Amino acid sequence: NRGTRKELKEKIKKGSVTVNGQVCSDPGQAVTDTDEIVFDGKIVKYYKYEYYMMNKPWGVITATEDHRQKTVLDILGADRRKDLFPVGRLDKDTVGLLLITNDGKLSHRLLSPKKHVDKEYYALIDGKITEKEIAAFKKGVRIEDDFTALPAELELLTYRNKAVENDFLCLRKSKAPKSDLQDGVSEIRVTIREGKFHQIKKMFKSCQNEVCTLKRIAFAGIELDQKLALGEYRDLTSTELITLFKHC
Ligand code: URA
């Protein structure tokens, strides 16, 4: 346990930290990864970059700060370093895998429209998904007058005549659909390689379907850790980091 930022600042002021053999009493002193930092008698490593995987909960916005609404960075708490930001965006009502880092270069590469990084989603769709929609997604759905999405893989997992409450509870606060789901509910998986605003919702809308719940389950070869409950996060493992760097 490294302690909170506040606790660490106090320890530094008390002289418990040395940098290259010199006592450091200024918590704001800049260090690099080549400096030798000793804290309470033990060598510690300075990490320039941090990489987290979060299971974004429903009702939280993907931003660093906001005056009115809770952001994904608020979830990390006051104890976080100030230069972190989310990689890309999930809608307020979308849950699932979100990367958070302070590595601007990596984020830029992952989000570059030229890289076509894979993003995989699980969704519940109001209505029946058939071969027609699967073929349309495969060809590329036109979502705006001047924008046709790249080919995407759509897979129907299950179809139920009637939605059950659990369909929506599984994503906890996900909104229940407006209609009574007369046509039943399709559970699907879809992979896209772009990141247009509301892309998945727009793709289904252009096929006359409504997305009831949306969850991102993979990004750039990294899968959402099933052990993370909504609102929980953890450091990326070194294997996951290697996968990320390979994907861009
Ligand atoms: N597509 C959407 O419509 N919303 C998201 O949050 C992500 C992809």
PDB file of N, CA and C in Angstrom, residues 176-240:
ATOM      1  N   ALA A 176     -34.976   0.679 -19.187  1.00  0.00           N
ATOM      2  CA  ALA A 176     -35.876  -0.295 -19.815  1.00  0.00           C
ATOM      3  C   ALA A 176     -36.371   0.339 -21.107  1.00  0.00           C
ATOM      4  N   PRO A 177     -36.624  -0.439 -22.117  1.00  0.00           N
ATOM      5  CA  PRO A 177     -37.046   0.143 -23.395  1.00  0.00           C
ATOM      6  C   PRO A 177     -38.400   0.826 -23.288  1.00  0.00           C
ATOM      7  N   LYS A 178     -38.618   1.785 -24.208  1.00  0.00           N
ATOM      8  CA  LYS A 178     -39.873   2.551 -24.165  1.00  0.00           C
ATOM      9  C   LYS A 178     -41.056   1.647 -24.499  1.00  0.00           C
ATOM     10  N   SER A 179     -40.869   0.841 -25.493  1.00  0.00           N
ATOM     11  CA  SER A 179     -41.973  -0.012 -25.916  1.00  0.00           C
ATOM     12  C   SER A 179     -42.055  -1.239 -25.006  1.00  0.00           C
ATOM     13  N   ASP A 180     -43.052  -2.086 -25.227  1.00  0.00           N
ATOM     14  CA  ASP A 180     -43.177  -3.324 -24.445  1.00  0.00           C
ATOM     15  C   ASP A 180     -42.382  -4.450 -25.093  1.00  0.00           C
ATOM     16  N   LEU A 181     -41.542  -4.119 -26.031  1.00  0.00           N
ATOM     17  CA  LEU A 181     -40.752  -5.119 -26.753  1.00  0.00           C
ATOM     18  C   LEU A 181     -41.668  -6.184 -27.361  1.00  0.00           C
ATOM     19  N   GLN A 182     -42.661  -5.688 -28.103  1.00  0.00           N
ATOM     20  CA  GLN A 182     -43.627  -6.581 -28.748  1.00  0.00           C
ATOM     21  C   GLN A 182     -42.924  -7.631 -29.607  1.00  0.00           C
ATOM     22  N   ASP A 183     -41.834  -7.199 -30.235  1.00  0.00           N
ATOM     23  CA  ASP A 183     -41.146  -8.100 -31.149  1.00  0.00           C
ATOM     24  C   ASP A 183     -40.068  -8.923 -30.464  1.00  0.00           C
ATOM     25  N   GLY A 184     -40.016  -8.856 -29.158  1.00  0.00           N
ATOM     26  CA  GLY A 184     -39.010  -9.631 -28.455  1.00  0.00           C
ATOM     27  C   GLY A 184     -37.679  -8.906 -28.385  1.00  0.00           C
ATOM     28  N   VAL A 185     -36.685  -9.628 -27.917  1.00  0.00           N
ATOM     29  CA  VAL A 185     -35.385  -8.995 -27.700  1.00  0.00           C
ATOM     30  C   VAL A 185     -34.273  -9.904 -28.234  1.00  0.00           C
ATOM     31  N   SER A 186     -33.329  -9.279 -28.941  1.00  0.00           N
ATOM     32  CA  SER A 186     -32.190 -10.029 -29.478  1.00  0.00           C
ATOM     33  C   SER A 186     -30.947  -9.683 -28.672  1.00  0.00           C
ATOM     34  N   GLU A 187     -30.235 -10.727 -28.321  1.00  0.00           N
ATOM     35  CA  GLU A 187     -28.966 -10.541 -27.610  1.00  0.00           C
ATOM     36  C   GLU A 187     -27.891 -10.702 -28.678  1.00  0.00           C
ATOM     37  N   ILE A 188     -27.059  -9.695 -28.863  1.00  0.00           N
ATOM     38  CA  ILE A 188     -26.101  -9.751 -29.975  1.00  0.00           C
ATOM     39  C   ILE A 188     -24.675  -9.412 -29.528  1.00  0.00           C
ATOM     40  N   ARG A 189     -23.739  -9.734 -30.418  1.00  0.00           N
ATOM     41  CA  ARG A 189     -22.351  -9.277 -30.241  1.00  0.00           C
ATOM     42  C   ARG A 189     -21.972  -8.611 -31.552  1.00  0.00           C
ATOM     43  N   VAL A 190     -21.307  -7.465 -31.464  1.00  0.00           N
ATOM     44  CA  VAL A 190     -20.934  -6.762 -32.682  1.00  0.00           C
ATOM     45  C   VAL A 190     -19.523  -6.200 -32.538  1.00  0.00           C
ATOM     46  N   THR A 191     -18.761  -6.280 -33.620  1.00  0.00           N
ATOM     47  CA  THR A 191     -17.402  -5.723 -33.607  1.00  0.00           C
ATOM     48  C   THR A 191     -17.306  -4.640 -34.668  1.00  0.00           C
ATOM     49  N   ILE A 192     -16.869  -3.445 -34.227  1.00  0.00           N
ATOM     50  CA  ILE A 192     -16.665  -2.344 -35.181  1.00  0.00           C
ATOM     51  C   ILE A 192     -15.205  -1.896 -35.117  1.00  0.00           C
ATOM     52  N   ARG A 193     -14.804  -1.131 -36.118  1.00  0.00           N
ATOM     53  CA  ARG A 193     -13.404  -0.700 -36.168  1.00  0.00           C
ATOM     54  C   ARG A 193     -13.288   0.810 -36.339  1.00  0.00           C
ATOM     55  N   GLU A 194     -14.329   1.511 -35.888  1.00  0.00           N
ATOM     56  CA  GLU A 194     -14.316   2.970 -35.909  1.00  0.00           C
ATOM     57  C   GLU A 194     -14.897   3.440 -34.586  1.00  0.00           C
ATOM     58  N   GLY A 195     -14.954   4.733 -34.399  1.00  0.00           N
ATOM     59  CA  GLY A 195     -15.504   5.239 -33.145  1.00  0.00           C
ATOM     60  C   GLY A 195     -16.301   6.505 -33.347  1.00  0.00           C
ATOM     61  N   LYS A 196     -17.257   6.478 -34.272  1.00  0.00           N
ATOM     62  CA  LYS A 196     -18.124   7.649 -34.491  1.00  0.00           C
ATOM     63  C   LYS A 196     -19.056   7.819 -33.302  1.00  0.00           C
ATOM     64  N   PHE A 197     -19.463   9.043 -33.047  1.00  0.00           N
ATOM     65  CA  PHE A 197     -20.391   9.367 -31.969  1.00  0.00           C
ATOM     66  C   PHE A 197     -21.669   8.515 -32.098  1.00  0.00           C
ATOM     67  N   HIS A 198     -22.055   7.799 -31.065  1.00  0.00           N
ATOM     68  CA  HIS A 198     -23.255   6.944 -31.039  1.00  0.00           C
ATOM     69  C   HIS A 198     -23.255   5.913 -32.171  1.00  0.00           C
ATOM     70  N   GLN A 199     -22.087   5.441 -32.543  1.00  0.00           N
ATOM     71  CA  GLN A 199     -22.008   4.612 -33.755  1.00  0.00           C
ATOM     72  C   GLN A 199     -22.909   3.380 -33.733  1.00  0.00           C
ATOM     73  N   ILE A 200     -22.839   2.593 -32.641  1.00  0.00           N
ATOM     74  CA  ILE A 200     -23.619   1.347 -32.610  1.00  0.00           C
ATOM     75  C   ILE A 200     -25.120   1.670 -32.649  1.00  0.00           C
ATOM     76  N   LYS A 201     -25.508   2.658 -31.857  1.00  0.00           N
ATOM     77  CA  LYS A 201     -26.942   3.014 -31.820  1.00  0.00           C
ATOM     78  C   LYS A 201     -27.405   3.449 -33.206  1.00  0.00           C
ATOM     79  N   LYS A 202     -26.561   4.229 -33.881  1.00  0.00           N
ATOM     80  CA  LYS A 202     -26.938   4.710 -35.222  1.00  0.00           C
ATOM     81  C   LYS A 202     -26.981   3.568 -36.230  1.00  0.00           C
ATOM     82  N   MET A 203     -26.070   2.611 -36.088  1.00  0.00           N
ATOM     83  CA  MET A 203     -26.059   1.485 -37.028  1.00  0.00           C
ATOM     84  C   MET A 203     -27.347   0.680 -36.904  1.00  0.00           C
ATOM     85  N   PHE A 204     -27.793   0.440 -35.666  1.00  0.00           N
ATOM     86  CA  PHE A 204     -29.038  -0.317 -35.495  1.00  0.00           C
ATOM     87  C   PHE A 204     -30.244   0.519 -35.914  1.00  0.00           C
ATOM     88  N   LYS A 205     -30.173   1.824 -35.627  1.00  0.00           N
ATOM     89  CA  LYS A 205     -31.298   2.697 -35.995  1.00  0.00           C
ATOM     90  C   LYS A 205     -31.499   2.676 -37.508  1.00  0.00           C
ATOM     91  N   SER A 206     -30.404   2.655 -38.223  1.00  0.00           N
ATOM     92  CA  SER A 206     -30.546   2.658 -39.685  1.00  0.00           C
ATOM     93  C   SER A 206     -31.137   1.338 -40.185  1.00  0.00           C
ATOM     94  N   CYS A 207     -31.160   0.310 -39.323  1.00  0.00           N
ATOM     95  CA  CYS A 207     -31.830  -0.961 -39.678  1.00  0.00           C
ATOM     96  C   CYS A 207     -33.182  -1.056 -38.955  1.00  0.00           C
ATOM     97  N   GLN A 208     -33.696   0.095 -38.474  1.00  0.00           N
ATOM     98  CA  GLN A 208     -35.001   0.161 -37.768  1.00  0.00           C
ATOM     99  C   GLN A 208     -35.032  -0.645 -36.469  1.00  0.00           C
ATOM    100  N   ASN A 209     -33.922  -0.694 -35.770  1.00  0.00           N
ATOM    101  CA  ASN A 209     -33.876  -1.367 -34.466  1.00  0.00           C
ATOM    102  C   ASN A 209     -33.393  -0.385 -33.404  1.00  0.00           C
ATOM    103  N   GLU A 210     -33.786  -0.667 -32.161  1.00  0.00           N
ATOM    104  CA  GLU A 210     -33.321   0.206 -31.077  1.00  0.00           C
ATOM    105  C   GLU A 210     -32.415  -0.559 -30.126  1.00  0.00           C
ATOM    106  N   VAL A 211     -31.320   0.082 -29.739  1.00  0.00           N
ATOM    107  CA  VAL A 211     -30.417  -0.530 -28.753  1.00  0.00           C
ATOM    108  C   VAL A 211     -30.989  -0.272 -27.363  1.00  0.00           C
ATOM    109  N   CYS A 212     -31.262  -1.341 -26.619  1.00  0.00           N
ATOM    110  CA  CYS A 212     -31.785  -1.173 -25.253  1.00  0.00           C
ATOM    111  C   CYS A 212     -30.649  -1.063 -24.243  1.00  0.00           C
ATOM    112  N   THR A 213     -29.660  -1.923 -24.383  1.00  0.00           N
ATOM    113  CA  THR A 213     -28.524  -1.863 -23.469  1.00  0.00           C
ATOM    114  C   THR A 213     -27.253  -2.118 -24.267  1.00  0.00           C
ATOM    115  N   LEU A 214     -26.208  -1.432 -23.883  1.00  0.00           N
ATOM    116  CA  LEU A 214     -24.950  -1.564 -24.626  1.00  0.00           C
ATOM    117  C   LEU A 214     -23.790  -1.694 -23.642  1.00  0.00           C
ATOM    118  N   LYS A 215     -22.956  -2.683 -23.918  1.00  0.00           N
ATOM    119  CA  LYS A 215     -21.810  -2.931 -23.029  1.00  0.00           C
ATOM    120  C   LYS A 215     -20.592  -3.219 -23.899  1.00  0.00           C
ATOM    121  N   ARG A 216     -19.481  -2.502 -23.667  1.00  0.00           N
ATOM    122  CA  ARG A 216     -18.261  -2.817 -24.426  1.00  0.00           C
ATOM    123  C   ARG A 216     -17.541  -3.955 -23.720  1.00  0.00           C
ATOM    124  N   ILE A 217     -17.231  -4.999 -24.485  1.00  0.00           N
ATOM    125  CA  ILE A 217     -16.621  -6.177 -23.856  1.00  0.00           C
ATOM    126  C   ILE A 217     -15.164  -6.380 -24.264  1.00  0.00           C
ATOM    127  N   ALA A 218     -14.718  -5.693 -25.320  1.00  0.00           N
ATOM    128  CA  ALA A 218     -13.303  -5.803 -25.694  1.00  0.00           C
ATOM    129  C   ALA A 218     -12.885  -4.565 -26.476  1.00  0.00           C
ATOM    130  N   PHE A 219     -11.604  -4.246 -26.371  1.00  0.00           N
ATOM    131  CA  PHE A 219     -11.054  -3.073 -27.050  1.00  0.00           C
ATOM    132  C   PHE A 219      -9.591  -3.363 -27.361  1.00  0.00           C
ATOM    133  N   ALA A 220      -9.232  -3.241 -28.638  1.00  0.00           N
ATOM    134  CA  ALA A 220      -7.839  -3.428 -29.055  1.00  0.00           C
ATOM    135  C   ALA A 220      -7.247  -4.742 -28.535  1.00  0.00           C
ATOM    136  N   GLY A 221      -8.029  -5.804 -28.593  1.00  0.00           N
ATOM    137  CA  GLY A 221      -7.519  -7.117 -28.191  1.00  0.00           C
ATOM    138  C   GLY A 221      -7.569  -7.382 -26.700  1.00  0.00           C
ATOM    139  N   ILE A 222      -8.054  -6.424 -25.917  1.00  0.00           N
ATOM    140  CA  ILE A 222      -8.139  -6.611 -24.460  1.00  0.00           C
ATOM    141  C   ILE A 222      -9.587  -6.860 -24.072  1.00  0.00           C
ATOM    142  N   GLU A 223      -9.812  -7.887 -23.264  1.00  0.00           N
ATOM    143  CA  GLU A 223     -11.182  -8.203 -22.854  1.00  0.00           C
ATOM    144  C   GLU A 223     -11.497  -7.631 -21.491  1.00  0.00           C
ATOM    145  N   LEU A 224     -12.748  -7.225 -21.333  1.00  0.00           N
ATOM    146  CA  LEU A 224     -13.189  -6.738 -20.022  1.00  0.00           C
ATOM    147  C   LEU A 224     -13.045  -7.859 -18.986  1.00  0.00           C
ATOM    148  N   ASP A 225     -12.388  -7.544 -17.886  1.00  0.00           N
ATOM    149  CA  ASP A 225     -12.187  -8.516 -16.810  1.00  0.00           C
ATOM    150  C   ASP A 225     -13.540  -8.787 -16.138  1.00  0.00           C
ATOM    151  N   GLN A 226     -13.981 -10.050 -16.227  1.00  0.00           N
ATOM    152  CA  GLN A 226     -15.300 -10.426 -15.683  1.00  0.00           C
ATOM    153  C   GLN A 226     -15.375 -10.215 -14.175  1.00  0.00           C
ATOM    154  N   LYS A 227     -14.210 -10.147 -13.538  1.00  0.00           N
ATOM    155  CA  LYS A 227     -14.213 -10.000 -12.075  1.00  0.00           C
ATOM    156  C   LYS A 227     -14.485  -8.552 -11.647  1.00  0.00           C
ATOM    157  N   LEU A 228     -14.387  -7.621 -12.614  1.00  0.00           N
ATOM    158  CA  LEU A 228     -14.628  -6.220 -12.256  1.00  0.00           C
ATOM    159  C   LEU A 228     -16.126  -5.939 -12.250  1.00  0.00           C
ATOM    160  N   ALA A 229     -16.645  -5.529 -11.100  1.00  0.00           N
ATOM    161  CA  ALA A 229     -18.064  -5.133 -11.050  1.00  0.00           C
ATOM    162  C   ALA A 229     -18.181  -3.751 -11.686  1.00  0.00           C
ATOM    163  N   LEU A 230     -19.402  -3.343 -12.002  1.00  0.00           N
ATOM    164  CA  LEU A 230     -19.596  -2.009 -12.563  1.00  0.00           C
ATOM    165  C   LEU A 230     -19.006  -0.977 -11.603  1.00  0.00           C
ATOM    166  N   GLY A 231     -18.209  -0.057 -12.151  1.00  0.00           N
ATOM    167  CA  GLY A 231     -17.621   0.989 -11.315  1.00  0.00           C
ATOM    168  C   GLY A 231     -16.279   0.603 -10.721  1.00  0.00           C
ATOM    169  N   GLU A 232     -15.828  -0.648 -10.958  1.00  0.00           N
ATOM    170  CA  GLU A 232     -14.519  -1.048 -10.441  1.00  0.00           C
ATOM    171  C   GLU A 232     -13.460  -0.903 -11.528  1.00  0.00           C
ATOM    172  N   TYR A 233     -12.217  -0.785 -11.113  1.00  0.00           N
ATOM    173  CA  TYR A 233     -11.124  -0.663 -12.077  1.00  0.00           C
ATOM    174  C   TYR A 233      -9.880  -1.329 -11.511  1.00  0.00           C
ATOM    175  N   ARG A 234      -8.927  -1.605 -12.402  1.00  0.00           N
ATOM    176  CA  ARG A 234      -7.650  -2.182 -11.956  1.00  0.00           C
ATOM    177  C   ARG A 234      -6.562  -1.775 -12.942  1.00  0.00           C
ATOM    178  N   ASP A 235      -5.296  -1.957 -12.524  1.00  0.00           N
ATOM    179  CA  ASP A 235      -4.170  -1.719 -13.440  1.00  0.00           C
ATOM    180  C   ASP A 235      -4.225  -2.734 -14.570  1.00  0.00           C
ATOM    181  N   LEU A 236      -3.788  -2.348 -15.769  1.00  0.00           N
ATOM    182  CA  LEU A 236      -3.632  -3.334 -16.841  1.00  0.00           C
ATOM    183  C   LEU A 236      -2.464  -4.239 -16.478  1.00  0.00           C
ATOM    184  N   THR A 237      -2.541  -5.498 -16.870  1.00  0.00           N
ATOM    185  CA  THR A 237      -1.416  -6.406 -16.644  1.00  0.00           C
ATOM    186  C   THR A 237      -0.370  -6.147 -17.737  1.00  0.00           C
ATOM    187  N   SER A 238       0.851  -6.654 -17.540  1.00  0.00           N
ATOM    188  CA  SER A 238       1.872  -6.421 -18.572  1.00  0.00           C
ATOM    189  C   SER A 238       1.493  -7.117 -19.879  1.00  0.00           C
ATOM    190  N   THR A 239       0.822  -8.270 -19.785  1.00  0.00           N
ATOM    191  CA  THR A 239       0.386  -8.970 -21.016  1.00  0.00           C
ATOM    192  C   THR A 239      -0.626  -8.101 -21.772  1.00  0.00           C
ATOM    193  N   GLU A 240      -1.553  -7.506 -21.037  1.00  0.00           N
ATOM    194  CA  GLU A 240      -2.553  -6.642 -21.684  1.00  0.00           C
ATOM    195  C   GLU A 240      -1.884  -5.430 -22.335  1.00  0.00           C
TER     196      GLU A 240
END
